[in-house]
Coordinates of N, CA and C in Angstrom, one line a residue:
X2 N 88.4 46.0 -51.4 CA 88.5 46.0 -52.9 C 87.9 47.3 -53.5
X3 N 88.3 47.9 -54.6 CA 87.7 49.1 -55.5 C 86.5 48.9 -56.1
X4 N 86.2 49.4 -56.5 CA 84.7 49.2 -57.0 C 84.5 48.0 -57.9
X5 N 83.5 47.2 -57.6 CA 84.1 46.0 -58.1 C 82.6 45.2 -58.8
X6 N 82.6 44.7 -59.6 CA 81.3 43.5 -60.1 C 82.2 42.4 -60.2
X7 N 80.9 41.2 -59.7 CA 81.3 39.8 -59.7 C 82.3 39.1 -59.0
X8 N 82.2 39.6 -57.7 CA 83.3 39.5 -56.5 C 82.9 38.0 -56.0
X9 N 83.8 37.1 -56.3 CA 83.7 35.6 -55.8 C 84.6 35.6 -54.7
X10 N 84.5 34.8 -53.8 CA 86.0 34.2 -53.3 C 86.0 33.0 -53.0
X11 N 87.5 32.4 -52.9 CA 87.7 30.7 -53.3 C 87.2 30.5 -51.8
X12 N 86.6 28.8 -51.8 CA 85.8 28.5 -50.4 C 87.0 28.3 -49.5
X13 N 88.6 28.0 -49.6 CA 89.1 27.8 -48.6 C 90.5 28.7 -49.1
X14 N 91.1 28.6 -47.8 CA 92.5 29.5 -48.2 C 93.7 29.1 -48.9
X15 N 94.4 29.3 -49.9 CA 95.6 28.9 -50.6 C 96.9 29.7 -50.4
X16 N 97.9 28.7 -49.6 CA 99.3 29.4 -49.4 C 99.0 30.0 -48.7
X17 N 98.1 30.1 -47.4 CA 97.9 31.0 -46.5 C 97.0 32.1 -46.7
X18 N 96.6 32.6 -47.9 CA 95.4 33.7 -48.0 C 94.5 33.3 -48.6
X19 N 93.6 34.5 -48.3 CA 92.5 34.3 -49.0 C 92.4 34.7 -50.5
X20 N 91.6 34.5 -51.1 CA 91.7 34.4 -52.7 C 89.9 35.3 -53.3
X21 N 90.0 36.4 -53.9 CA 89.2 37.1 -54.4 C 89.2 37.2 -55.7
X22 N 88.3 36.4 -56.4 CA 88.2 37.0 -58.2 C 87.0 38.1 -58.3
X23 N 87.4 39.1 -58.7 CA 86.3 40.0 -59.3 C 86.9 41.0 -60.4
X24 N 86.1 41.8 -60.6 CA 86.0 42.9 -61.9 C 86.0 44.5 -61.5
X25 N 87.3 44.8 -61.1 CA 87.0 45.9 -61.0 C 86.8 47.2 -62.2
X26 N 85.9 48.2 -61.7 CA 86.0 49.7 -63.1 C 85.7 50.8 -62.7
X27 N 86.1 51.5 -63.5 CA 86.6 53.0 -63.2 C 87.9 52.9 -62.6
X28 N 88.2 54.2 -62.6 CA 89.3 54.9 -62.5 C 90.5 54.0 -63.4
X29 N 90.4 53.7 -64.3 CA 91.4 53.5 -64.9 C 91.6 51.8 -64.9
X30 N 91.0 50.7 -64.4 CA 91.5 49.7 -64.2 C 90.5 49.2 -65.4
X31 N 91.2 47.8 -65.9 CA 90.9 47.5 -67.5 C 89.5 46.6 -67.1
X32 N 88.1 47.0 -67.4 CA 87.1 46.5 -67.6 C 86.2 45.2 -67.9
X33 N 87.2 45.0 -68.5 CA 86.5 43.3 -68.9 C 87.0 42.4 -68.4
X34 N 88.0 42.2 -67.8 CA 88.9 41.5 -66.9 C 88.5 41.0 -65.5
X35 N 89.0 39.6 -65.9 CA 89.2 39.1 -64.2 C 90.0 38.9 -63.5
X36 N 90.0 39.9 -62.6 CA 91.3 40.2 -61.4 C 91.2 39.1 -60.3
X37 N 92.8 39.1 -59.7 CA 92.7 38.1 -58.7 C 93.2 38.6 -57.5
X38 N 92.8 39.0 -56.1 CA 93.4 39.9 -55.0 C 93.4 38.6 -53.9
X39 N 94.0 39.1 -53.1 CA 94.5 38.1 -52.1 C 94.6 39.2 -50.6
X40 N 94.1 38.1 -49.6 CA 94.0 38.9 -48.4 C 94.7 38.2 -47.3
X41 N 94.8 38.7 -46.1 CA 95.5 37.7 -45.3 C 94.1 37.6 -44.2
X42 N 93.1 38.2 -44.3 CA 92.2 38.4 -42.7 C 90.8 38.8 -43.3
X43 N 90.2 39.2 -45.2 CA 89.0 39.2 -45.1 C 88.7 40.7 -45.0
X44 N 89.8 41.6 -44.8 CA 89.5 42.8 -44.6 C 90.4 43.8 -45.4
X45 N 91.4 43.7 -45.4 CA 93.0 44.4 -46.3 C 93.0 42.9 -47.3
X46 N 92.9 43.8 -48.5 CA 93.2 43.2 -50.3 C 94.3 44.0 -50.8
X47 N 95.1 43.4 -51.6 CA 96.5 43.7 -51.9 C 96.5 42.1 -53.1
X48 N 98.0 42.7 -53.5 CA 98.1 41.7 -54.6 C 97.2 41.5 -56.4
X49 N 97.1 42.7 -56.8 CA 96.2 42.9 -57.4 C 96.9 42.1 -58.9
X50 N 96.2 40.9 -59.6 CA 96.8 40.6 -60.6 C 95.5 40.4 -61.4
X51 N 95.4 40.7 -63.1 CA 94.8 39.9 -63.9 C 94.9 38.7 -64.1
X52 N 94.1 38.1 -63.8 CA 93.7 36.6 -63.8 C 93.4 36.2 -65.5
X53 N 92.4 36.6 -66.1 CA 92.5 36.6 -67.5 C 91.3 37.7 -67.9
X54 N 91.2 37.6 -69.4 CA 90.6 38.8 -70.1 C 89.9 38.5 -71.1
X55 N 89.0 38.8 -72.1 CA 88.0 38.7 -72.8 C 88.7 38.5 -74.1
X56 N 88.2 37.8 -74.7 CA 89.1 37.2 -76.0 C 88.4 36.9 -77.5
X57 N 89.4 37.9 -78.3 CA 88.5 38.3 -79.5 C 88.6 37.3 -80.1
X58 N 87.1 37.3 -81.0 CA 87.0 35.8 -81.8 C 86.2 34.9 -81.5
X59 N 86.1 35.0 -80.0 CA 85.2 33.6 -79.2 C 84.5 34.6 -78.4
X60 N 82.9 33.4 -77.9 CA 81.9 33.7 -77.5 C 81.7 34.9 -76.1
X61 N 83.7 35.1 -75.6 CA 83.3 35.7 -74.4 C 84.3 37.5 -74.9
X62 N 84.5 37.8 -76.0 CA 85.0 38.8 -76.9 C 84.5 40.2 -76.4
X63 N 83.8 40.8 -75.4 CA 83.8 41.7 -75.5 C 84.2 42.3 -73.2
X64 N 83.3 41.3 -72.8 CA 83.8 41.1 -71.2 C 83.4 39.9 -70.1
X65 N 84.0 39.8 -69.2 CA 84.2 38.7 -68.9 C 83.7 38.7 -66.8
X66 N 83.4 38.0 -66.2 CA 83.1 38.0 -65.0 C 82.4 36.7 -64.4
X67 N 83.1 36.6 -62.7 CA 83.2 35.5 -61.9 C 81.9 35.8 -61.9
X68 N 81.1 34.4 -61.6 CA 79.6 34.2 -61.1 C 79.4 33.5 -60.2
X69 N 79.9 32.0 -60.2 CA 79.9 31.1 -58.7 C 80.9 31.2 -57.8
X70 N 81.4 31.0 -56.5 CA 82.6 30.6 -56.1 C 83.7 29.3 -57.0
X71 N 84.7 29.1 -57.4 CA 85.0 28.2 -58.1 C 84.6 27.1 -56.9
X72 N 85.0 25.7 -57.3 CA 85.0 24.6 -56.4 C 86.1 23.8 -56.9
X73 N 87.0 22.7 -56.3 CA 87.6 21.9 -56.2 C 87.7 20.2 -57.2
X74 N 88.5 20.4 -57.5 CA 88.0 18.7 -58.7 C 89.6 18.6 -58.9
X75 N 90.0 17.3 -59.3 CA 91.0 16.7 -59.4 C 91.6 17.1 -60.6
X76 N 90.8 17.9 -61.4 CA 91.6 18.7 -62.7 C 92.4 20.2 -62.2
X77 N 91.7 20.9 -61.4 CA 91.7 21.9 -60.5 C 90.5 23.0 -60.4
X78 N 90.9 23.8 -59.9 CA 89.6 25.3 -59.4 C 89.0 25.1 -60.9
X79 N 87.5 24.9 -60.4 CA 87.0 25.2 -61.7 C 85.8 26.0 -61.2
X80 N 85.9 27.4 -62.1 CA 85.1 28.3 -62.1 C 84.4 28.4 -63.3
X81 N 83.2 28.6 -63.0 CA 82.0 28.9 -63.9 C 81.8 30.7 -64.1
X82 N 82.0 30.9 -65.5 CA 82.3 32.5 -65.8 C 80.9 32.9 -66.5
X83 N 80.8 34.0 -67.1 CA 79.9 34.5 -67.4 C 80.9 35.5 -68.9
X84 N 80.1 35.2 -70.4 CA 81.3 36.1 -70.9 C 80.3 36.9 -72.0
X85 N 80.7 38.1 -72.4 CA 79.3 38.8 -73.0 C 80.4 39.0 -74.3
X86 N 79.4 39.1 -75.5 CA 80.1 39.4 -77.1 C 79.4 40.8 -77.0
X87 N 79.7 41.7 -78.5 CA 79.6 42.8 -79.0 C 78.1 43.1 -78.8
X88 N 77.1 42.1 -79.5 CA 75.4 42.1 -79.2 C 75.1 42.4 -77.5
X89 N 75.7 42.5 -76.4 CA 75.1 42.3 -75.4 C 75.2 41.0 -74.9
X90 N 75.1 40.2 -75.8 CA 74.6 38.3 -75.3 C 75.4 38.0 -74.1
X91 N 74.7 37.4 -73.1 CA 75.5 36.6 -71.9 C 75.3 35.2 -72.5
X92 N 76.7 34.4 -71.8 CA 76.8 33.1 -72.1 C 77.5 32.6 -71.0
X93 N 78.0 31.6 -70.7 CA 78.6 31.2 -69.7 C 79.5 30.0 -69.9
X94 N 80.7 29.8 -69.4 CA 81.8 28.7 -70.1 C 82.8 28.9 -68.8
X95 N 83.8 27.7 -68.7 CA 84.3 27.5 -67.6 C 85.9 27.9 -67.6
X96 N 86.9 27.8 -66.9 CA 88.1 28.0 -66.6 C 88.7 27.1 -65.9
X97 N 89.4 26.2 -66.1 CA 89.8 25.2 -64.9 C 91.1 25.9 -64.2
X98 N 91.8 26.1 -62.9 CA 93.0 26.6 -62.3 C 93.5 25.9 -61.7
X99 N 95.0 26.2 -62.0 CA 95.9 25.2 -61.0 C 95.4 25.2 -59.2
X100 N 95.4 24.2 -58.7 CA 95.4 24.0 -57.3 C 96.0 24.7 -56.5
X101 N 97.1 25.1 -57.0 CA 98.3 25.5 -55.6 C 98.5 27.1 -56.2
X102 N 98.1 27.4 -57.5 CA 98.4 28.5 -57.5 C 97.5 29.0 -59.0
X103 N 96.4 29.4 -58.1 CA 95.5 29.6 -58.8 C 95.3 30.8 -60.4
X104 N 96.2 31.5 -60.1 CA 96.9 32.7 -61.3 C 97.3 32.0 -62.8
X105 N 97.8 30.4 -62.5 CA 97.8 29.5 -63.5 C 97.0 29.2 -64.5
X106 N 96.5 29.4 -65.6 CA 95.0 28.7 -66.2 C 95.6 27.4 -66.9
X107 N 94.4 26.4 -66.7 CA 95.2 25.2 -67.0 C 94.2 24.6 -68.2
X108 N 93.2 25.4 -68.6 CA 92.3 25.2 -69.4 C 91.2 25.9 -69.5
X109 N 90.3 26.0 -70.6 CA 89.4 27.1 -70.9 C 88.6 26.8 -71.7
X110 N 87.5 27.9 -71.4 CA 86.0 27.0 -72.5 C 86.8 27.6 -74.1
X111 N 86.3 26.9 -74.9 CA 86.6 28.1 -76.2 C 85.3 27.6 -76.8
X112 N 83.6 27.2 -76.4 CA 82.7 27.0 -76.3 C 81.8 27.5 -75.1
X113 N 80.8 28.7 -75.6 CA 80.1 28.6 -74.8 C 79.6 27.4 -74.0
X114 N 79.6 27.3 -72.7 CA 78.7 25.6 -71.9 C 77.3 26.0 -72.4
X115 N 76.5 27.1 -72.1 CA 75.3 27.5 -72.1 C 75.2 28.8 -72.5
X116 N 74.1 29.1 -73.1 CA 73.6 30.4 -73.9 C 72.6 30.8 -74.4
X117 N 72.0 32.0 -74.0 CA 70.3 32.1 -74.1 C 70.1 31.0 -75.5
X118 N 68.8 30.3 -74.9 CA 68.2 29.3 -76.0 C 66.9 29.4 -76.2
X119 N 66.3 29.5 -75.0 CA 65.0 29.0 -74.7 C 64.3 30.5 -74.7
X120 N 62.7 30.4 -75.0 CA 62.2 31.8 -75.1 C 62.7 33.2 -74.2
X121 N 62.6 32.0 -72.7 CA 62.8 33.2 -71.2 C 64.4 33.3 -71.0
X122 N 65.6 32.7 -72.0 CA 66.4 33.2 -71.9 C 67.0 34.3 -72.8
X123 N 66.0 34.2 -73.9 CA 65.7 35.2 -74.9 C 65.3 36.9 -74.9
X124 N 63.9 36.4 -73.9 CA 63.2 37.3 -74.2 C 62.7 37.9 -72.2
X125 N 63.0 39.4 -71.7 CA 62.6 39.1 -70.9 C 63.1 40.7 -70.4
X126 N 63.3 41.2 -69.1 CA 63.4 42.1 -68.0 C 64.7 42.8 -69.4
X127 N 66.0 41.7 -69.2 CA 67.2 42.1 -70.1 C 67.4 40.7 -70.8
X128 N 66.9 41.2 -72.3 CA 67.0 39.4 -72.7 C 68.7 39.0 -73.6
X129 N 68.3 37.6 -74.1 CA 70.0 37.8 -74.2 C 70.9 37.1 -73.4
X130 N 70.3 36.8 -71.7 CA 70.9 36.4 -70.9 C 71.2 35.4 -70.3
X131 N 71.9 34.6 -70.3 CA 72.1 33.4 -68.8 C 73.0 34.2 -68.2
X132 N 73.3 34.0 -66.5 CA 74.0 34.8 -66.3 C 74.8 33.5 -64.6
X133 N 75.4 33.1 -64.1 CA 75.2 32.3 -63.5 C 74.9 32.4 -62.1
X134 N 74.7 32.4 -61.0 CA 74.3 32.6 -59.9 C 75.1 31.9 -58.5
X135 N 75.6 30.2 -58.8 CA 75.9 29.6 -58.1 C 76.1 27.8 -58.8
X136 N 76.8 27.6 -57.8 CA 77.5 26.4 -58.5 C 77.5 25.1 -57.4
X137 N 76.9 24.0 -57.0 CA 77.1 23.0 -56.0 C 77.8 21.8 -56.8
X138 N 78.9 21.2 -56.6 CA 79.3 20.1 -56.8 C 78.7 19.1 -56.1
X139 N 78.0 18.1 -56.3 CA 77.1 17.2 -55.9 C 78.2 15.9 -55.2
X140 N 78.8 15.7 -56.4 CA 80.1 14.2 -56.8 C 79.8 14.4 -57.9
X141 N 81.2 14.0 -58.4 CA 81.8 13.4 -60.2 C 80.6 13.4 -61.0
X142 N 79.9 13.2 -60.7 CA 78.6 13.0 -61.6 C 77.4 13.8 -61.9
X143 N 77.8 14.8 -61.1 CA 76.5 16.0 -60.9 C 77.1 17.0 -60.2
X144 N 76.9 18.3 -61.4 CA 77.4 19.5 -61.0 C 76.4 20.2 -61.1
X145 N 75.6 21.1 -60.4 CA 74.4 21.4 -60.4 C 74.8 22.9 -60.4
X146 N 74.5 23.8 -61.6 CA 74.9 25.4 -62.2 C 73.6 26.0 -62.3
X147 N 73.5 26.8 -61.3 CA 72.2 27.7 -60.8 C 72.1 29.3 -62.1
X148 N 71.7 29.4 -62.4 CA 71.9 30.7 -63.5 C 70.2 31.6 -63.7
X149 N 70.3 32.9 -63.5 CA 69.8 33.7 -63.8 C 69.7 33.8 -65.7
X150 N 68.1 34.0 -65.5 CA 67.9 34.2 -67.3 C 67.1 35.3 -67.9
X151 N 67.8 36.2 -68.5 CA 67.1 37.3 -68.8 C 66.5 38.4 -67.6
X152 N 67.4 38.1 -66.8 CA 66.8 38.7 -65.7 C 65.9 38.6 -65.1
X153 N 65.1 37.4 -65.3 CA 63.7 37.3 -64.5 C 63.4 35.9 -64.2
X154 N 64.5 35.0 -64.3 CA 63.9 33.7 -64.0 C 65.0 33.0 -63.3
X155 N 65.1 32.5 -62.5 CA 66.2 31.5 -61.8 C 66.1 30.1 -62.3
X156 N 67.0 29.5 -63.0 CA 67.3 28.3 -63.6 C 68.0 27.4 -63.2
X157 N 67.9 26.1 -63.3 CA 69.0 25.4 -63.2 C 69.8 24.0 -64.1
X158 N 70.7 23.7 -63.9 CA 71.2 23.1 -65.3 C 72.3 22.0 -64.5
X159 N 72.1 20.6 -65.1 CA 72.8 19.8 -64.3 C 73.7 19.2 -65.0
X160 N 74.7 18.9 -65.1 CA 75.6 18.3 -66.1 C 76.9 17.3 -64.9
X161 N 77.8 16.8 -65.5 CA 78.2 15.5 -65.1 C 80.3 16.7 -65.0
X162 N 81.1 16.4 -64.2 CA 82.5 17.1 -64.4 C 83.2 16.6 -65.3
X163 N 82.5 15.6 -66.2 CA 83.1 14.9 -67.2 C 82.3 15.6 -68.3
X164 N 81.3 16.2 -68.5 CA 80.4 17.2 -69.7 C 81.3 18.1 -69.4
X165 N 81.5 19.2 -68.2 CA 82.2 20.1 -67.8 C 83.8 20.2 -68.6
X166 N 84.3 19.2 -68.5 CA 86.1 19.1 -69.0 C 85.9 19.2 -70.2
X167 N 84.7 18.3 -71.5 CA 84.6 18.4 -72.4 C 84.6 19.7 -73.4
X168 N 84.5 20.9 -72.6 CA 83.8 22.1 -72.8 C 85.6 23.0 -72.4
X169 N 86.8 22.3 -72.4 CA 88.0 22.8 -71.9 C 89.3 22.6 -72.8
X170 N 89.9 23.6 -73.5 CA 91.1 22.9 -74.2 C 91.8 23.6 -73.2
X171 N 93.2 22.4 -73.0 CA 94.0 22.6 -72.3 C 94.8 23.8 -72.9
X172 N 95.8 24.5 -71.6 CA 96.8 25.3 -71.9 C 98.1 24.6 -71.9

């Protein structure tokens, strides 16, 4: 991959490859965006497509980037993003993707899920920030979202895949 921030990849292979969301910048490729590349072996990436882009108006309007690996749910891939407005502010909101072909979006936060609240996500190294870290699906009932805050604290935030969908209008 080219120079890249926020390089996730899906935990298993679809249609035969592998599956890479990240951000690439410089040389000309569009910044705030999340790209989707595909590999056959983990080593050669090809297939370069925008997956989606930062969207004026709502909480993720200025750029946008993968933070957990997505995971698997009967709605589909659901990835936990990270989206920054004009102020700097990190926030974080979800994406649900089709199963079989992940380039699909099948739904999307148009609500931040979480966003500096609390002093130390306020105030700190870089304040302003939640930023996400990692994501364990427990079962249906506990999604456990690991998040970086302000740069100086590791947090964690438990919510249910039914709080999660809440936080999604369909496409």
């Amino acid at each position: 991959l080219a120079n890249n921030r926020n390089v996730v990849l899906f935990p298993e292979k679809i249609q035969g490859k592998y599956l890479a969301l990240h951000r690439p910048f410089g040389h000309g490729w569009s910044e705030g965006d999340i790209w989707m590349a595909t590999s056959p072996d983990l080593l050669h990436w090809g297939e370069y497509k925008i997956l989606m882009g930062p969207r004026p108006g709502f909480w993720d309007h200025s750029k946008i980037g993968a933070g957990a690996p997505p995971f698997k749910t009967e709605h589909g891939w659901i990835l936990i993003y990270h989206g920054v407005d004009d102020s700097e502010k990190y926030a974080l909101g979800i994406v649900v993707l089709d199963l079989e072909n992940p380039l699909k979006i099948l739904g999307r936060s148009q609500e931040a899920l979480l966003q500096p609240e609390t002093l130390y996500e306020r105030e700190g190294f870089f304040g302003n920030v939640v930023f996400t870290c990692g994501a364990i699906q427990r079962d249906h009932n506990q999604i456990d979202i690991y998040y970086g805050a302000s740069d100086e604290a590791l947090c964690l935030a438990s919510l249910s895949e039914k709080e999660l969908m809440e936080h999604v209008k369909k496409h």
